[in-house]
Coordinates of C-alpha atoms in Angstrom, one line a residue:
Chain J
M290 CA 19.6 9.5 -102.6
S291 CA 18.3 12.7 -104.0
K292 CA 17.9 13.5 -107.6
P293 CA 17.4 17.2 -109.4
L294 CA 14.3 17.3 -111.6
D295 CA 13.8 18.9 -114.8
V296 CA 9.8 20.0 -115.0
N297 CA 9.1 21.1 -118.9
I298 CA 5.7 21.0 -119.1
F299 CA 4.2 23.2 -122.4
H300 CA 0.2 23.0 -121.8
K301 CA -2.2 21.0 -120.4
D302 CA -6.3 21.5 -121.5
V303 CA -9.4 20.2 -119.6
M304 CA -12.9 20.1 -121.3
V305 CA -15.1 22.2 -119.3
G306 CA -18.4 21.2 -121.3
F307 CA -17.9 21.5 -124.5
R308 CA -15.2 24.0 -124.6
S309 CA -11.1 23.4 -123.7
L310 CA -9.9 25.5 -121.1
R311 CA -5.9 25.6 -120.9
I312 CA -5.0 25.4 -117.1
L313 CA -1.4 25.1 -117.2
G314 CA 0.7 27.4 -119.8
Q315 CA 4.8 26.8 -120.4
N316 CA 6.3 25.8 -116.8
S317 CA 10.1 25.4 -117.3
F318 CA 12.2 24.9 -114.6
G319 CA 14.8 22.8 -112.8
L320 CA 15.9 21.8 -109.2
S321 CA 19.2 21.0 -108.3
S322 CA 19.7 17.3 -106.4
G323 CA 19.0 18.5 -102.4
E324 CA 17.1 22.1 -103.5
F325 CA 14.2 22.6 -101.8
A326 CA 11.8 24.7 -103.5
S327 CA 8.7 26.3 -103.7
I328 CA 5.6 27.2 -106.7
L329 CA 3.8 30.5 -105.1
G330 CA 0.6 31.8 -106.8
K331 CA -2.5 32.5 -106.3
S332 CA -5.5 30.5 -105.4
G333 CA -6.8 28.8 -108.3
C334 CA -3.7 29.2 -110.4
G335 CA -2.5 25.6 -111.6
K336 CA -0.2 24.9 -109.0
S337 CA -1.5 21.3 -107.7
T338 CA -2.1 20.7 -111.0
L339 CA 1.6 20.8 -111.7
L340 CA 2.3 18.9 -108.4
R341 CA -0.1 15.9 -109.0
A342 CA 1.6 16.1 -112.7
I343 CA 4.6 15.8 -111.1
A344 CA 3.7 13.8 -108.6
G345 CA 1.9 11.2 -111.2
L346 CA -1.4 11.2 -110.9
D347 CA -2.2 13.4 -113.5
M348 CA -0.8 12.6 -117.1
A349 CA -2.8 14.2 -119.6
F350 CA -0.4 17.7 -120.7
E351 CA 1.9 18.2 -123.1
G352 CA 5.6 18.2 -122.1
K353 CA 8.1 15.8 -120.3
I354 CA 9.5 15.7 -116.6
L355 CA 12.6 14.2 -116.1
L356 CA 13.2 12.8 -112.4
G357 CA 17.4 12.2 -112.4
E358 CA 17.3 10.9 -116.0
A359 CA 14.4 9.2 -116.3
P360 CA 10.7 10.6 -117.2
I361 CA 8.1 10.7 -115.0
T362 CA 4.9 8.3 -116.5
G363 CA 2.9 7.6 -113.6
P364 CA 2.9 7.7 -109.9
G365 CA 6.2 5.7 -108.4
L366 CA 8.1 5.6 -104.9
D367 CA 10.6 7.5 -105.7
R368 CA 8.6 10.7 -104.8
G369 CA 7.2 11.3 -101.6
M370 CA 4.1 12.7 -101.4
I371 CA 2.0 14.7 -98.8
F372 CA -1.5 16.2 -99.4
Q373 CA -3.2 19.2 -97.4
E374 CA -4.8 16.4 -95.7
P375 CA -2.9 13.7 -93.4
R376 CA -4.6 11.3 -95.2
L377 CA -3.8 8.5 -92.3
M378 CA -5.3 5.3 -93.0
P379 CA -8.2 5.7 -89.6
W380 CA -7.5 1.8 -89.5
M381 CA -3.7 1.8 -89.1
T382 CA -1.9 2.5 -86.0
V383 CA 1.0 5.2 -86.7
Q384 CA 3.4 2.8 -87.0
K385 CA 1.5 0.8 -89.5
N386 CA 0.6 4.0 -91.4
I387 CA 3.9 4.5 -92.2
E388 CA 4.8 0.5 -92.8
F389 CA 2.2 0.4 -95.4
A390 CA 4.1 3.0 -97.2
I391 CA 7.2 -0.2 -97.4
P392 CA 6.3 -2.0 -100.3
K393 CA 5.9 -5.9 -99.3
T394 CA 9.2 -7.3 -100.7
A395 CA 11.5 -4.8 -98.8
R396 CA 9.6 -5.2 -95.3
N397 CA 12.3 -6.5 -93.3
K398 CA 13.7 -6.3 -89.3
S399 CA 15.4 -2.3 -91.3
S400 CA 12.9 -1.6 -92.2
F401 CA 10.6 -1.6 -89.1
E402 CA 14.3 -0.4 -87.7
H403 CA 13.6 2.3 -90.1
V404 CA 10.2 3.0 -89.2
K405 CA 10.7 3.5 -85.4
Q406 CA 14.0 6.3 -86.4
L407 CA 11.2 8.1 -88.5
I408 CA 9.0 8.5 -85.4
H409 CA 11.6 9.7 -83.5
L410 CA 12.8 12.0 -86.2
V411 CA 9.4 13.8 -86.6
G412 CA 8.9 13.7 -83.1
L413 CA 6.1 10.9 -82.4
D414 CA 7.9 8.9 -80.0
G415 CA 5.4 7.0 -78.2
F416 CA 2.7 7.6 -80.4
N417 CA 3.5 4.6 -82.5
Q418 CA 0.3 2.6 -81.5
A419 CA -2.0 5.6 -81.2
W420 CA -4.8 5.9 -84.1
P421 CA -5.2 8.6 -86.1
N422 CA -8.0 10.2 -84.4
Q423 CA -6.2 10.6 -81.5
L424 CA -3.9 12.8 -82.9
S425 CA -4.0 16.6 -83.3
G426 CA -3.9 18.3 -86.9
G427 CA -0.5 19.1 -86.9
M428 CA 0.7 15.1 -85.4
A429 CA -1.4 13.8 -88.2
Q430 CA 0.8 15.6 -90.8
R431 CA 3.8 14.7 -89.1
V432 CA 2.6 11.1 -90.1
A433 CA 2.2 11.7 -93.1
L434 CA 5.8 13.3 -93.3
A435 CA 7.4 10.2 -91.7
R436 CA 5.2 8.4 -94.2
A437 CA 6.5 10.3 -97.5
L438 CA 9.9 9.7 -95.9
V439 CA 9.7 5.7 -95.4
N440 CA 10.9 4.5 -98.7
I441 CA 14.0 7.3 -98.9
P442 CA 12.1 9.0 -101.9
D443 CA 14.1 11.0 -104.9
L444 CA 12.2 13.6 -104.2
L445 CA 9.4 15.2 -101.7
L446 CA 6.2 16.8 -103.1
L447 CA 4.5 18.8 -100.3
D448 CA 0.4 20.1 -101.4
E449 CA 0.1 23.3 -98.9
P450 CA 0.8 20.6 -95.9
F451 CA 0.5 23.3 -93.5
G452 CA -2.4 25.3 -94.9
A453 CA -4.9 23.6 -92.5
L454 CA -3.0 23.9 -89.5
D455 CA -2.7 27.3 -87.2
S456 CA 0.3 29.2 -87.3
H457 CA 1.9 28.2 -83.8
T458 CA 1.9 24.8 -85.1
K459 CA 2.7 26.3 -88.9
I460 CA 5.5 27.7 -87.8
S461 CA 7.0 25.1 -85.6
M462 CA 5.5 23.0 -88.7
Q463 CA 8.3 24.4 -90.8
T464 CA 11.4 24.8 -88.2
E465 CA 10.7 20.9 -88.1
L466 CA 10.2 20.3 -92.0
E467 CA 13.5 22.0 -92.1
R468 CA 15.4 20.3 -90.0
I469 CA 14.3 17.0 -91.5
V470 CA 14.8 17.7 -94.7
R471 CA 17.8 19.0 -94.5
Y472 CA 19.0 16.0 -92.4
E473 CA 17.8 13.5 -95.2
G474 CA 19.1 16.0 -97.7
T475 CA 16.3 15.0 -99.7
T476 CA 15.1 17.4 -102.7
T477 CA 11.5 18.9 -102.4
L478 CA 9.0 20.8 -103.9
M479 CA 6.3 22.5 -102.0
V480 CA 3.6 24.1 -103.5
T481 CA 1.7 26.9 -101.3
H482 CA 0.3 30.3 -100.6
D483 CA 2.3 31.7 -98.1
V484 CA 5.2 33.6 -99.4
E485 CA 6.3 33.7 -95.7
E486 CA 6.2 29.7 -95.5
A487 CA 8.0 30.0 -99.0
L488 CA 11.3 32.6 -97.5
F489 CA 11.4 30.9 -94.9
L490 CA 12.0 27.0 -96.4
S491 CA 12.9 27.5 -100.1
D492 CA 16.3 28.4 -101.5
T493 CA 14.3 28.5 -104.9
I494 CA 10.9 30.1 -105.4
I495 CA 9.1 29.4 -108.3
I496 CA 5.9 32.2 -109.0
M497 CA 3.2 30.9 -111.0
S498 CA 1.2 32.8 -112.8
Q499 CA -2.7 32.9 -113.1
Q500 CA -4.9 31.9 -117.0
P501 CA -3.0 29.2 -117.7
G502 CA -1.0 28.6 -114.9
S503 CA 2.0 28.7 -116.0
T504 CA 5.9 30.0 -114.7
S505 CA 6.6 33.7 -114.5
H506 CA 9.5 34.7 -111.8
V507 CA 12.4 31.9 -111.0
I508 CA 13.6 33.8 -107.5
S509 CA 16.7 32.2 -106.0
V510 CA 16.7 33.5 -101.6
D511 CA 19.9 34.0 -101.1
L512 CA 19.4 33.6 -97.2
E513 CA 21.6 32.3 -94.8
R514 CA 19.8 29.3 -92.6
P515 CA 18.5 29.4 -89.8
R516 CA 16.7 32.4 -91.1
S517 CA 15.0 34.8 -89.1
R518 CA 11.2 35.9 -90.1
T519 CA 12.0 39.1 -88.9
S520 CA 15.5 40.1 -90.9
Q521 CA 15.2 43.3 -92.7
R522 CA 16.3 40.9 -95.5
F523 CA 13.9 38.9 -95.1
L524 CA 11.0 41.2 -95.0
D525 CA 12.7 42.9 -98.1
I526 CA 12.6 39.8 -100.1
R527 CA 9.1 39.3 -99.1
T528 CA 8.2 42.5 -100.1
Q529 CA 9.5 42.3 -103.7
I530 CA 7.8 38.5 -104.0
L531 CA 4.6 40.3 -102.8
E532 CA 5.1 42.6 -105.6
K533 CA 6.0 40.2 -108.1
A534 CA 3.3 37.9 -107.6
Y535 CA 0.0 39.5 -106.6
H536 CA 1.4 43.4 -107.5
V537 CA 1.0 44.4 -103.7
E538 CA 2.2 47.6 -103.4
E539 CA 3.8 48.1 -100.0
G540 CA 1.6 49.3 -96.7
I541 CA -0.9 47.7 -98.8
A542 CA 0.1 44.2 -97.5
Chain F
M152 CA -9.3 3.5 -74.3
K153 CA -11.5 6.5 -72.6
K154 CA -13.3 3.4 -70.5
S155 CA -9.7 2.2 -69.0
A156 CA -8.4 6.1 -68.8
S157 CA -12.3 6.6 -66.2
L158 CA -11.9 3.0 -64.2
R159 CA -8.2 3.7 -63.5
H160 CA -9.2 7.5 -62.2
L161 CA -12.1 5.7 -60.7
L162 CA -9.4 2.9 -58.6
S163 CA -7.3 5.5 -57.5
R164 CA -9.8 7.1 -55.3
S165 CA -10.8 5.4 -51.8
P166 CA -13.4 2.8 -51.1
R167 CA -16.2 4.9 -49.9
K168 CA -16.1 7.1 -52.9
I169 CA -15.5 3.9 -55.1
A170 CA -18.6 2.2 -53.7
Q171 CA -20.6 5.9 -54.0
H172 CA -20.1 5.5 -57.7
F173 CA -22.0 2.4 -57.8
I174 CA -24.9 2.9 -55.6
S175 CA -25.2 6.7 -56.5
W176 CA -28.2 7.7 -57.5
S177 CA -27.5 8.7 -61.1
R178 CA -26.6 4.6 -61.4
A179 CA -29.6 3.4 -59.9
L180 CA -31.7 6.0 -61.9
N181 CA -30.0 4.4 -64.9
V182 CA -31.7 0.9 -64.1
V183 CA -34.7 1.9 -63.4
Q184 CA -34.9 3.9 -66.6
S185 CA -34.4 0.2 -68.6
F186 CA -36.5 -1.4 -66.3
L187 CA -39.4 0.5 -66.2
L188 CA -40.7 0.7 -69.4
P189 CA -41.0 -4.2 -69.5
A190 CA -42.0 -4.0 -66.2
T191 CA -45.0 -1.3 -66.8
L192 CA -46.2 -3.6 -69.6
L193 CA -46.2 -7.0 -68.0
I194 CA -47.6 -5.7 -64.7
I195 CA -50.4 -4.4 -67.2
W196 CA -50.9 -8.0 -68.8
E197 CA -51.0 -9.5 -66.1
I198 CA -53.9 -7.5 -63.9
S199 CA -55.8 -7.4 -67.6
V200 CA -55.7 -10.9 -67.7
R201 CA -56.6 -11.8 -63.9
V202 CA -59.4 -8.7 -64.3
G203 CA -60.9 -10.7 -67.1
I204 CA -60.0 -8.1 -69.8
L205 CA -58.1 -10.5 -71.6
P206 CA -59.1 -14.3 -71.8
S207 CA -56.8 -16.6 -69.8
T208 CA -58.0 -19.3 -71.8
L209 CA -56.5 -17.8 -74.7
I210 CA -53.8 -15.9 -73.1
A211 CA -52.2 -16.8 -70.3
T212 CA -50.6 -14.4 -67.2
P213 CA -46.8 -13.2 -67.5
T214 CA -46.4 -15.4 -64.1
K215 CA -47.7 -18.4 -65.7
V216 CA -45.5 -18.1 -68.9
V217 CA -42.3 -17.2 -66.2
N218 CA -43.4 -21.1 -64.9
T219 CA -43.8 -22.7 -67.8
F220 CA -41.0 -21.3 -69.0
F221 CA -38.3 -22.9 -66.5
S222 CA -40.3 -26.3 -66.2
M223 CA -39.8 -26.3 -70.1
I224 CA -36.2 -26.0 -69.4
V225 CA -35.9 -28.2 -66.8
D226 CA -37.4 -30.6 -69.0
Y227 CA -35.4 -30.0 -72.0
R228 CA -38.0 -28.9 -74.4
L229 CA -36.7 -25.7 -74.3
I230 CA -32.9 -26.2 -74.6
D231 CA -33.7 -28.7 -77.4
N232 CA -35.5 -26.8 -79.6
S233 CA -33.6 -23.6 -78.6
L234 CA -30.6 -26.0 -79.5
V235 CA -31.6 -27.0 -82.8
S236 CA -33.6 -23.4 -84.0
L237 CA -29.5 -21.8 -82.8
G238 CA -27.7 -24.6 -84.9
R239 CA -29.9 -23.5 -88.2
L240 CA -29.5 -19.8 -87.6
L241 CA -26.0 -19.6 -87.0
S242 CA -25.3 -22.1 -90.3
G243 CA -27.4 -20.6 -92.6
F244 CA -26.3 -16.8 -91.1
C245 CA -22.6 -17.6 -92.0
L246 CA -23.6 -19.3 -94.6
G247 CA -25.5 -16.5 -96.4
S248 CA -23.5 -13.5 -95.0
S249 CA -19.9 -14.5 -95.9
L250 CA -21.3 -15.6 -99.1
G251 CA -22.6 -11.4 -99.8
V252 CA -19.7 -9.9 -98.6
F253 CA -17.4 -11.5 -100.9
L254 CA -19.7 -11.3 -103.6
G255 CA -21.0 -7.7 -102.6
V256 CA -17.4 -6.6 -101.8
L257 CA -16.1 -7.9 -105.1
V258 CA -18.9 -6.6 -107.3
G259 CA -17.7 -3.4 -105.1
Y260 CA -14.4 -3.5 -105.8
S261 CA -14.5 -4.9 -109.4
K262 CA -17.0 -3.4 -112.7
N263 CA -16.3 -6.1 -114.8
A264 CA -17.9 -7.9 -112.1
A265 CA -20.3 -6.0 -111.4
R266 CA -21.5 -6.1 -114.9
I267 CA -21.0 -9.6 -114.7
L268 CA -23.0 -10.5 -111.6
E269 CA -25.3 -7.5 -110.2
P270 CA -27.8 -7.7 -112.5
T271 CA -29.5 -11.2 -112.2
I272 CA -28.4 -10.7 -107.5
L273 CA -30.5 -7.1 -107.8
T274 CA -33.9 -9.2 -109.6
L275 CA -33.3 -12.0 -107.2
I276 CA -33.1 -9.7 -104.3
P277 CA -36.9 -8.0 -104.3
V278 CA -38.1 -11.7 -103.7
P279 CA -39.0 -11.9 -100.6
P280 CA -37.1 -14.5 -98.9
V281 CA -40.3 -16.3 -97.5
A282 CA -41.3 -16.5 -100.8
W283 CA -38.7 -18.5 -101.3
I284 CA -40.3 -21.8 -99.2
P285 CA -42.4 -23.2 -101.4
L286 CA -39.1 -24.0 -103.9
L287 CA -37.0 -24.7 -101.2
V288 CA -39.5 -27.2 -99.5
I289 CA -39.9 -29.4 -103.2
I290 CA -36.3 -29.5 -103.2
F291 CA -35.3 -30.1 -99.7
G292 CA -38.2 -30.9 -97.9
I293 CA -39.0 -30.1 -94.6
G294 CA -35.5 -30.9 -93.5
E295 CA -32.5 -29.0 -92.2
M296 CA -31.5 -27.4 -95.4
S297 CA -34.6 -25.8 -96.6
K298 CA -34.3 -23.9 -93.3
I299 CA -30.8 -22.9 -93.3
I300 CA -30.9 -21.8 -97.0
L301 CA -34.0 -19.8 -96.0
V302 CA -32.1 -18.5 -93.6
S303 CA -29.0 -17.8 -95.5
I304 CA -31.0 -16.0 -98.4
G305 CA -32.0 -13.0 -95.6
S306 CA -28.3 -12.8 -95.1
F307 CA -26.7 -13.1 -98.1
C308 CA -29.5 -10.5 -99.4
T309 CA -28.5 -7.9 -96.9
L310 CA -24.5 -8.5 -96.5
F311 CA -24.8 -8.3 -100.1
I312 CA -26.1 -4.7 -101.0
H313 CA -24.1 -3.3 -98.0
A314 CA -20.6 -4.6 -98.8
A315 CA -21.0 -3.2 -102.0
Y316 CA -22.4 0.0 -100.9
G317 CA -19.2 -0.1 -98.1
I318 CA -16.9 -0.5 -100.6
R319 CA -18.1 2.2 -103.3
S320 CA -18.8 4.8 -100.6
A321 CA -14.7 4.2 -99.5
D322 CA -13.1 8.0 -99.5
K323 CA -11.1 9.0 -103.1
S324 CA -8.6 10.6 -101.2
L325 CA -7.1 7.4 -99.1
I326 CA -7.4 5.3 -102.5
E327 CA -5.4 8.0 -104.2
V328 CA -3.0 7.6 -101.3
A329 CA -2.8 3.6 -102.1
Y330 CA -2.1 4.8 -105.8
V331 CA 0.9 6.8 -104.7
L332 CA 2.3 4.5 -103.1
E333 CA 2.4 1.8 -106.0
K334 CA -0.1 -0.3 -104.2
D335 CA -2.0 -3.3 -107.0
G336 CA -5.4 -3.7 -106.8
F337 CA -4.8 -6.8 -104.1
S338 CA -3.3 -4.7 -101.7
T339 CA -5.8 -1.8 -101.6
L340 CA -8.7 -3.7 -101.4
L341 CA -7.2 -5.6 -98.2
N342 CA -5.8 -2.4 -96.7
V343 CA -8.2 0.6 -98.3
L344 CA -11.4 -0.7 -99.4
F345 CA -12.2 -3.2 -97.1
P346 CA -11.8 -1.2 -93.6
A347 CA -13.4 1.5 -94.8
S348 CA -16.9 -0.7 -95.7
L349 CA -16.6 -2.2 -92.5
P350 CA -18.5 -0.3 -90.6
V351 CA -21.3 -0.5 -93.3
V352 CA -20.9 -4.5 -93.1
L353 CA -20.8 -4.9 -89.3
A354 CA -24.0 -2.4 -89.2
S355 CA -26.0 -4.5 -92.0
M356 CA -24.6 -7.8 -90.1
R357 CA -27.4 -6.4 -87.1
V358 CA -30.1 -6.2 -89.6
A359 CA -29.2 -9.4 -90.6
M360 CA -29.2 -11.0 -88.2
A361 CA -32.5 -9.8 -87.0
L362 CA -34.2 -10.8 -90.2
S363 CA -32.4 -14.6 -89.6
W364 CA -34.4 -14.8 -86.5
T365 CA -37.4 -13.8 -88.5
L366 CA -36.7 -16.1 -91.5
L367 CA -36.4 -18.8 -89.2
V368 CA -39.3 -19.1 -87.0
S369 CA -41.7 -18.3 -90.2
G370 CA -39.7 -21.3 -92.2
E371 CA -40.3 -23.2 -88.4
V372 CA -44.0 -22.5 -88.4
I373 CA -44.5 -23.5 -92.0
A374 CA -42.4 -26.5 -92.8
S375 CA -40.4 -28.2 -89.7
S376 CA -41.2 -30.8 -87.0
K377 CA -38.0 -29.0 -84.7
G378 CA -36.9 -25.7 -83.3
L379 CA -38.8 -22.8 -82.0
G380 CA -40.8 -22.1 -84.8
W381 CA -42.2 -25.2 -84.3
L382 CA -42.6 -25.5 -80.5
I383 CA -44.7 -21.7 -80.7
W384 CA -47.0 -23.0 -83.6
D385 CA -47.8 -26.3 -81.7
S386 CA -48.8 -25.1 -78.8
R387 CA -51.1 -23.4 -80.3
N388 CA -52.3 -26.1 -82.2
F389 CA -52.4 -28.3 -78.0
A390 CA -54.0 -24.3 -76.8
R391 CA -51.3 -24.0 -74.6
P392 CA -50.8 -20.5 -74.8
D393 CA -48.7 -20.1 -71.7
A394 CA -45.7 -22.4 -73.8
M395 CA -46.8 -20.0 -76.6
I396 CA -45.1 -17.3 -75.6
A397 CA -42.0 -19.3 -73.3
G398 CA -41.3 -20.2 -76.7
M399 CA -41.5 -16.1 -77.9
V400 CA -39.6 -15.0 -75.0
A401 CA -36.8 -17.7 -76.1
V402 CA -36.5 -16.6 -79.0
G403 CA -36.6 -12.5 -77.7
L404 CA -33.6 -13.6 -75.2
L405 CA -31.9 -15.3 -78.2
G406 CA -31.8 -12.8 -80.6
K407 CA -30.6 -10.3 -77.7
A408 CA -28.2 -12.9 -77.4
T409 CA -27.0 -13.3 -81.0
D410 CA -27.5 -9.5 -81.2
T411 CA -24.9 -8.6 -78.7
L412 CA -22.8 -11.0 -80.3
I413 CA -22.3 -8.4 -83.5
V414 CA -22.5 -5.5 -81.3
F415 CA -19.1 -6.5 -79.9
L416 CA -17.6 -7.5 -82.9
E417 CA -18.7 -4.3 -84.1
K418 CA -17.3 -2.4 -81.1
R419 CA -13.8 -4.4 -81.4
L420 CA -13.3 -4.0 -85.4
T421 CA -14.0 -0.9 -85.5
S422 CA -12.4 0.3 -82.4
W423 CA -10.3 3.0 -84.3
R424 CA -13.7 5.5 -84.9
Q425 CA -14.6 7.4 -82.2
T426 CA -18.4 8.3 -82.4
Y427 CA -21.3 9.5 -80.6
R428 CA -21.0 6.1 -79.3
D429 CA -17.9 7.1 -77.7
I430 CA -19.5 10.0 -76.1

């Protein structure tokens, strides 16, 4: 069900006081169907703004974004979105939170069955009736992942999804995400500032430069999966990216 | 959830331990804590009247009040007037608060509705409900309706302000989720905005209920021939301080009961929250 994504943004300007500020410059890249790509860049470079544009949350830009053949004009169920925080409805149980994402007209026995399968897929069996405040940060983010996947989106968008988690949980969540996305075969675009995370998960890494945020490098990662975070090849590419994206010399990082 | 877990833990222990739990010193102390203040006040009151610090012709002793209280239950006067008052209170409270929640939610949700309704309602709210009494008596006489409407004005004002505030202060990040999920306005209102406003709405219901009692008793004192407010005022006129205070006690007990009812409702409807209360 996944579709290719074609991003072609010329620029995006916002008014700050009486001055027009260019926050996004030229951003052109494409994702083939089923590809996992990461946008990597310094904090404040506009990578979240770019992702919000693709999600349809912020349409004030010059350019065009195509998902499959159709241009993106607003939010839609063909894209699943995960924010940095889980953003679960605190008054809905885990199961209700996921079911809430399903449009009313599509709710039936098989869709509820699908919810149960997803709860199993993200490893939350037995937590169907739990309240969000009873979950840990990692568990809550798993629910958000299930919610984003429930409508079988063509494109999965992740905005620093593991940024708020501790490093142990983060690593296990990355492994889980890889497994789930491979299983579902969804085209995925993730925003992150974590080089190792991007390298562990992505087929393609898009590096953004600052002021205005624009695509500076597109690196394809030809490491076989499952990837080892400690292999020499992994570390070599990591160094290469650090030098490109952050102008960090080896040894200083 | 936490309470039932602790209960299960408790029941898994030996009967002797369970008995110890219920008659432990800390539990006894909790009970003493709750009764310390009212007991002291009652004793001071009783002694003051008996010794003659307070005139016994104007103020009855607590023991006399308790006596009168029970005899008024037996001769049905207290029950009869309580039922009349409760009927007025609950009708007025339900009418006023449901209308208040409805319009408050509407105004909080829709900017158009806010522009049309809010200036008028916000101009009417500062008029104290008691100031409505003369007008209500002119329109409805001293029958049931004038009291019910008086109570409902107070509940309406309280709930209107808080429901609108509750909707408006809903977390923007959750509304964004509804937006990403292509939910229409009604679904967003029902599933995101309204549940978000519930804690504020239910807390303000307690305030509205307390205000309802105030207004009911005021209304009954001024314009009525039945109800607890009338009973209190009538007892004063017949120089029966014991019956007067017995009426006040009845208002206090029933007020505590209605408050407990709303607290119960609040705990039920917002059980998804973990707050200081649950620690």
